mmCIF file of C-alpha atoms in Angstrom:
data_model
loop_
_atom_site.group_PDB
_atom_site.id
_atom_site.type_symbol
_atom_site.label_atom_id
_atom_site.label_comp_id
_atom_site.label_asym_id
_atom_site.label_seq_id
_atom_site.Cartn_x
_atom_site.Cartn_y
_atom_site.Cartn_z
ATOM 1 C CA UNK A 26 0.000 0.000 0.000
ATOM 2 C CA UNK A 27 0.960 3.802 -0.619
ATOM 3 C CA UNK A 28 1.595 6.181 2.143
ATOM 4 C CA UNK A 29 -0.774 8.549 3.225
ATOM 5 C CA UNK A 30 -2.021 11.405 1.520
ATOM 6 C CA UNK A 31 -3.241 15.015 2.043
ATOM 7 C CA UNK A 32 -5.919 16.622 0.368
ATOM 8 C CA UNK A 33 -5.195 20.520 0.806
ATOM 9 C CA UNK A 34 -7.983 23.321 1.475
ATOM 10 C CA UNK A 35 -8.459 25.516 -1.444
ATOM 11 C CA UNK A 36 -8.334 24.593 -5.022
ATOM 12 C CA UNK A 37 -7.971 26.826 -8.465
ATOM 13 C CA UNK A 38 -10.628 26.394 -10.623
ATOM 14 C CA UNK A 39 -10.860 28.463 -13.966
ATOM 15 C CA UNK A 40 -8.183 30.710 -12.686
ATOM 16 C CA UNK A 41 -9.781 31.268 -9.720
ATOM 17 C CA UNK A 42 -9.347 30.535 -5.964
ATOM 18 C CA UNK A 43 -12.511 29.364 -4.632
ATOM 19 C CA UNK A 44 -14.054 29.024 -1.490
ATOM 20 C CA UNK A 45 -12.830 26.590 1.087
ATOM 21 C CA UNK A 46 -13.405 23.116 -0.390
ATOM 22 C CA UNK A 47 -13.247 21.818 3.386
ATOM 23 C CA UNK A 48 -13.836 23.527 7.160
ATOM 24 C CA UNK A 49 -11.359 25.714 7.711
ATOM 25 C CA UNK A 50 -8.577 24.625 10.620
ATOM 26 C CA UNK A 51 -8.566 20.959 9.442
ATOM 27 C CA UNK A 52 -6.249 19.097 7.500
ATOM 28 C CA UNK A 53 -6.834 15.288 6.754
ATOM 29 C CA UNK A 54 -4.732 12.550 6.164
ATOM 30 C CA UNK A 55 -6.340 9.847 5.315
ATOM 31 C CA UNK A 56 -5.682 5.962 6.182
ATOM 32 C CA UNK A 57 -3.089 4.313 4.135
ATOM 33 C CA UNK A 58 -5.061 2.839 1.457
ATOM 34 C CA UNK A 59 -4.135 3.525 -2.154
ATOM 35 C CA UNK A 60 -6.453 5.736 -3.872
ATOM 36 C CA UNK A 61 -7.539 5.054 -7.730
ATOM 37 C CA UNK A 62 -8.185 7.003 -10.428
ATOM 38 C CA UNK A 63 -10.454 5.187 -12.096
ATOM 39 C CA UNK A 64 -12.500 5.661 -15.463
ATOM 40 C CA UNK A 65 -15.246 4.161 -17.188
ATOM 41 C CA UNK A 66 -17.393 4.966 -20.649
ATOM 42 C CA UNK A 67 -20.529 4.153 -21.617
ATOM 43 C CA UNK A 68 -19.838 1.415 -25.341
ATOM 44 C CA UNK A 69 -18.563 3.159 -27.950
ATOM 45 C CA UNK A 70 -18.962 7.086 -26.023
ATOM 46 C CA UNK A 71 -22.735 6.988 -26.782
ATOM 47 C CA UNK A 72 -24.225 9.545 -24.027
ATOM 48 C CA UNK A 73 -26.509 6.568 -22.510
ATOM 49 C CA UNK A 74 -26.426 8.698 -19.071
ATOM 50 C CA UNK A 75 -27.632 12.174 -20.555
ATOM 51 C CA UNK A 76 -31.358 11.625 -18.737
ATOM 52 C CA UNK A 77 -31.080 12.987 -15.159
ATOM 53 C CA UNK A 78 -32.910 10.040 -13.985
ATOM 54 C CA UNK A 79 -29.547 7.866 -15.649
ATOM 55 C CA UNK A 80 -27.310 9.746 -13.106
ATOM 56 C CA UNK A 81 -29.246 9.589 -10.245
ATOM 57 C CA UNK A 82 -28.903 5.379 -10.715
ATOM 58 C CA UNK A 83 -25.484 5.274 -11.044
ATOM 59 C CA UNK A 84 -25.280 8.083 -7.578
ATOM 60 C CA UNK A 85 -27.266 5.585 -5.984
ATOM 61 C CA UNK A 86 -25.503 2.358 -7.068
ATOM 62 C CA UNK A 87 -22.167 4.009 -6.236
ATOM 63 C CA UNK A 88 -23.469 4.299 -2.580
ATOM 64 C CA UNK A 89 -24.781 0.725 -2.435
ATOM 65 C CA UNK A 90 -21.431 -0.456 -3.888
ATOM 66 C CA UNK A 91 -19.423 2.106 -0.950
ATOM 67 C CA UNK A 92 -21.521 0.744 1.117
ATOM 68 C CA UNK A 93 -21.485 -2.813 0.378
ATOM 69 C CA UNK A 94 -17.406 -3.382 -0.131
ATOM 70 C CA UNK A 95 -16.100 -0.646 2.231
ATOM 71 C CA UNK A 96 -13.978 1.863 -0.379
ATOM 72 C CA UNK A 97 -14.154 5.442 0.439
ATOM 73 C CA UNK A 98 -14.903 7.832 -2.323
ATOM 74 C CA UNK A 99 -13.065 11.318 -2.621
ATOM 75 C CA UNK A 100 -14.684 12.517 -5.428
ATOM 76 C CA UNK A 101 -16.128 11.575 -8.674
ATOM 77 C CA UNK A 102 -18.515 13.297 -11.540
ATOM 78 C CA UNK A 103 -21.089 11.608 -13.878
ATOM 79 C CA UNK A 104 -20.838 12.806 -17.516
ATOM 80 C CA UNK A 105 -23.251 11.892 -20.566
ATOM 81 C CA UNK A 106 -21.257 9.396 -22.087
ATOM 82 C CA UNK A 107 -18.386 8.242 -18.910
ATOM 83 C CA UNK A 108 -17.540 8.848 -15.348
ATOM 84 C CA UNK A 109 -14.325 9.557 -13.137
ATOM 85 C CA UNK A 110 -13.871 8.524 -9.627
ATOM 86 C CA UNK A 111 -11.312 8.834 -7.142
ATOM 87 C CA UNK A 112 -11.995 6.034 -4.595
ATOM 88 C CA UNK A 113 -10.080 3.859 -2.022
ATOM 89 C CA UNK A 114 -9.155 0.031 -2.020
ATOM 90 C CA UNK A 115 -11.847 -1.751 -0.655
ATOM 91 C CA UNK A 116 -11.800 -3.461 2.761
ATOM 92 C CA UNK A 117 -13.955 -6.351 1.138
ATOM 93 C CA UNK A 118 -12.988 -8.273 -2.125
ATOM 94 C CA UNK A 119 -11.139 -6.663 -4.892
ATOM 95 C CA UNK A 120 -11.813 -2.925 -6.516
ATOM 96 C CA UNK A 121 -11.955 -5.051 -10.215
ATOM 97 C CA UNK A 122 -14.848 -6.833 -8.237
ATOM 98 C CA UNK A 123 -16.176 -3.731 -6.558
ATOM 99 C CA UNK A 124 -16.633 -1.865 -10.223
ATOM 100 C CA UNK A 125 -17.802 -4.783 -11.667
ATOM 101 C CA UNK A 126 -20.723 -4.980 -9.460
ATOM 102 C CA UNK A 127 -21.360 -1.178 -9.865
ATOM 103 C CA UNK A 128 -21.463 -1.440 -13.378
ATOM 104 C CA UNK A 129 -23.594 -4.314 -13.776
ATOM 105 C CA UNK A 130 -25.902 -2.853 -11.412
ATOM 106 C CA UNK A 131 -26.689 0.079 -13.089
ATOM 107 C CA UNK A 132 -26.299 -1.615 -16.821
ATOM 108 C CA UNK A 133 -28.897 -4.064 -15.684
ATOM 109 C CA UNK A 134 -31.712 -0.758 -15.487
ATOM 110 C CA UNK A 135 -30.645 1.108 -18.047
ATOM 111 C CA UNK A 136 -29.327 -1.264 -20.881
ATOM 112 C CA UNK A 137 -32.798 -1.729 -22.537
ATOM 113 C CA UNK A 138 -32.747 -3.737 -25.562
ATOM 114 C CA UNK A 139 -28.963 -2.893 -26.659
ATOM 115 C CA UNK A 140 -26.500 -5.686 -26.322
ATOM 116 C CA UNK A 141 -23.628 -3.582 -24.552
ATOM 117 C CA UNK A 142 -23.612 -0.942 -22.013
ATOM 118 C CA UNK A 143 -19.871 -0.246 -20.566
ATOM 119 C CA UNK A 144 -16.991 -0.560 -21.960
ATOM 120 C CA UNK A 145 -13.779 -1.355 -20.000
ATOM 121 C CA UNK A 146 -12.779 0.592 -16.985
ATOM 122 C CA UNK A 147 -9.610 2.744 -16.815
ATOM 123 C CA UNK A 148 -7.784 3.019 -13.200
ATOM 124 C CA UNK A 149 -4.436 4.524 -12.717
ATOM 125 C CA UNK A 150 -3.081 3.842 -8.651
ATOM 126 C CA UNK A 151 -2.362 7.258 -6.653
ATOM 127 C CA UNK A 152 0.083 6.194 -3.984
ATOM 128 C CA UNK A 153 2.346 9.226 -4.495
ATOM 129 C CA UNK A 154 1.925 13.150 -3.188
ATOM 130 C CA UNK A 155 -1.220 14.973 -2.230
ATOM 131 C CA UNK A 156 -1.235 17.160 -4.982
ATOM 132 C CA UNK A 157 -2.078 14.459 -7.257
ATOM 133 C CA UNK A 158 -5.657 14.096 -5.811
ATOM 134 C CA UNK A 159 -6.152 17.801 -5.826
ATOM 135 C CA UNK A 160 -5.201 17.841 -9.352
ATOM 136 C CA UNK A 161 -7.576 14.762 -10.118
ATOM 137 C CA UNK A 162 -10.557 16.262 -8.110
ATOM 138 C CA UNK A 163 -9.985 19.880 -9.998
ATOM 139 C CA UNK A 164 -10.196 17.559 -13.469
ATOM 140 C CA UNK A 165 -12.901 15.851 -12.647
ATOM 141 C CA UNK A 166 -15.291 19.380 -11.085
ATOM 142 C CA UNK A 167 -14.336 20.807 -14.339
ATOM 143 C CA UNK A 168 -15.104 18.555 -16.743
ATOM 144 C CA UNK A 169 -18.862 19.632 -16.707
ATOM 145 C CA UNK A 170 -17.556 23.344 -17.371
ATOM 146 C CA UNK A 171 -14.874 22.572 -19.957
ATOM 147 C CA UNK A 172 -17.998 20.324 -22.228
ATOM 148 C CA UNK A 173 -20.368 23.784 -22.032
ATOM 149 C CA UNK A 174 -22.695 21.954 -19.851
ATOM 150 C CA UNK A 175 -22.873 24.243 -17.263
ATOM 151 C CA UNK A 176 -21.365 27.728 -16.086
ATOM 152 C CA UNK A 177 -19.713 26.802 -13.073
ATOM 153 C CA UNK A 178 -18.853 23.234 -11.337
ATOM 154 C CA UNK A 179 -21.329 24.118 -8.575
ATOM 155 C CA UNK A 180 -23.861 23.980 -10.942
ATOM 156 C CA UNK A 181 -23.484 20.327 -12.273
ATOM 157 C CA UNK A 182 -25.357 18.391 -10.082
ATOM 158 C CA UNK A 183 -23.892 14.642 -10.494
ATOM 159 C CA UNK A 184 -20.434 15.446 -8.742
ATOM 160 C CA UNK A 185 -18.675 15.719 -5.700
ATOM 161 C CA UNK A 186 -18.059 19.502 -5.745
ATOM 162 C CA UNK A 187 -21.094 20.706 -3.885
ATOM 163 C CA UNK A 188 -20.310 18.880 -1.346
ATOM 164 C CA UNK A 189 -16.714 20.275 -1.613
ATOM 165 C CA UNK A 190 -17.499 23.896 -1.351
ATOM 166 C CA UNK A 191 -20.305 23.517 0.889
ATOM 167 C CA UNK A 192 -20.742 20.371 3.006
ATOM 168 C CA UNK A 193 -23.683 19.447 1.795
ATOM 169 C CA UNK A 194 -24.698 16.177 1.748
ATOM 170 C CA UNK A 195 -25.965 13.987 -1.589
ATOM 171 C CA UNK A 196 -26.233 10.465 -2.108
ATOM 172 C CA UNK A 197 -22.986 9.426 -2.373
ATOM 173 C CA UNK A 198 -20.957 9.385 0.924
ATOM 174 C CA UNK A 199 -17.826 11.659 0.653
ATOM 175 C CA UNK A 200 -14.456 11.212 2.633
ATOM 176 C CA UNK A 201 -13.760 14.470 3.298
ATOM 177 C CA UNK A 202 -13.153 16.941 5.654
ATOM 178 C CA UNK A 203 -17.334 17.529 6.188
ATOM 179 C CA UNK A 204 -17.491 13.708 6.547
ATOM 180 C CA UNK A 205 -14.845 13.575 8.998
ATOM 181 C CA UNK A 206 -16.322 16.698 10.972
ATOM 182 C CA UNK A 207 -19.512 15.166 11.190
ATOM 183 C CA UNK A 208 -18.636 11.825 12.768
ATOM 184 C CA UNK A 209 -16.063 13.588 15.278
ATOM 185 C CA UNK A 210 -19.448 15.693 16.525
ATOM 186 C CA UNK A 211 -21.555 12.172 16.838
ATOM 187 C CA UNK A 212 -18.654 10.392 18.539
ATOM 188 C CA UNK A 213 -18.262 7.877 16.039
ATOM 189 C CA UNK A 214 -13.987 7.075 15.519
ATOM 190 C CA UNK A 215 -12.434 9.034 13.165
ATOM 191 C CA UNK A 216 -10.651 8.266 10.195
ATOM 192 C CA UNK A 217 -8.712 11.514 9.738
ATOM 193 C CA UNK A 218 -6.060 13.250 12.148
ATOM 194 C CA UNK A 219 -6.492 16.761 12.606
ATOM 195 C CA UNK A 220 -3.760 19.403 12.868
ATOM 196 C CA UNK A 221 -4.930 23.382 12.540
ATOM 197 C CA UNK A 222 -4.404 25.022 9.252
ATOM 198 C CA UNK A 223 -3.808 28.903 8.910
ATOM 199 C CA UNK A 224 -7.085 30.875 8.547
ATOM 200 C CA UNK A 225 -8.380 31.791 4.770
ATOM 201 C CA UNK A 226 -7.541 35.579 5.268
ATOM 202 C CA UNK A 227 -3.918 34.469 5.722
ATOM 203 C CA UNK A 228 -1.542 33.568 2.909
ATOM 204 C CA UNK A 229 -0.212 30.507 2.561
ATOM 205 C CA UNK A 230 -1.010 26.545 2.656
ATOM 206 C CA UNK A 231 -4.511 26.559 3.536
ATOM 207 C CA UNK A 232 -5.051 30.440 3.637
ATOM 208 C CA UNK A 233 -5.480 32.722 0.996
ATOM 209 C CA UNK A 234 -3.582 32.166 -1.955
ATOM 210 C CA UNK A 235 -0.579 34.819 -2.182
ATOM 211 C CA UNK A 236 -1.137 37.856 -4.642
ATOM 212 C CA UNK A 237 -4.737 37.707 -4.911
#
């Protein structure tokens, strides 16, 4: 397994620094489980999860499969025709297993009478620095902007950012600072360590970002 990795407060997005993506005066480090990049289209690219009804399935099987083989998920987005996530090794069976079961679930409801639905998943292993989540999570909150779907990556619905910028909670669980706020509160063991991290006003790692 990888060592442990950070994700940091504050990230860029269109050349801008946005709001804190978790509560200020928290940094998390999370267990040491690799994290995966993972990747997976719909056969051939054909947009079979346009229909807002198509996303919310594949939010919802996502959970069930969190929930069912123990991975954590960091972030992911739901696009037409593929989706990215950034999730954990599982603590039950294999993630090859874990996708497989996610995909078939939500193939099973939506495939109607064509022959294929997926085609084969993409996953690249993130054991190294921090920064290479942030960069993944900043690809994958864009990638509703960068397609002219929507103005802003607060305003795709079938993503992790919301939760990012806000707290607020969707379907899918989110290991994240929020999260990890939420269970300290109700007692339940954590699965972060905390250290403090400089306030937004101030420059620097966590803070504001210098020269803006």
């Amino acid at each position: 397994m990888g060592g442990d990795f950070v994700l940091t407060s504050q990230l860029s997005l269109r050349g801008q620094a946005y709001a804190p993506l978790v509560p200020w005066g928290l940094k998390r480090y999370q267990q040491a489980r690799d994290l995966h990049f993972v990747t997976f289209s719909c056969y051939h690219r054909q947009p079979l999860l346009s229909s807002a009804h198509a996303k919310g399935l594949l939010e919802q099987a996502l959970e069930q499969a969190r929930r069912a083989y123990g991975f954590y998920v960091t972030g992911y987005v739901i696009m037409p025709e593929h989706v990215h996530l950034l999730i954990s090794e599982p603590e039950r069976s294999t993630l090859a297993r874990a996708l497989q079961a996610l995909k078939r679930s939500v193939a099973r409801k939506l495939i109607g009478g064509r022959e294929h639905f997926w085609q084969r998943a993409i996953m690249t292993s993130m054991s190294g620095p921090s920064a290479s989540a942030s960069e993944k999570l900043r690809y994958m909150h864009r990638n509703p902007v960068k397609r002219g779907l929507v103005e802003k990556p607060e305003d795709w619905a079938w993503s992790s950012f919301r939760h990012y910028l806000t707290g607020v909670e969707g379907v899918v669980e989110i290991e994240s600072e929020w999260t990890g706020r939420k269970r300290e509160r109700m007692g339940m063991p954590l699965r972060v360590k905390i250290t403090e991290l400089p306030h937004p006003s101030k420059p620097g790692l966590g803070g504001a970002p210098s020269g803006c």
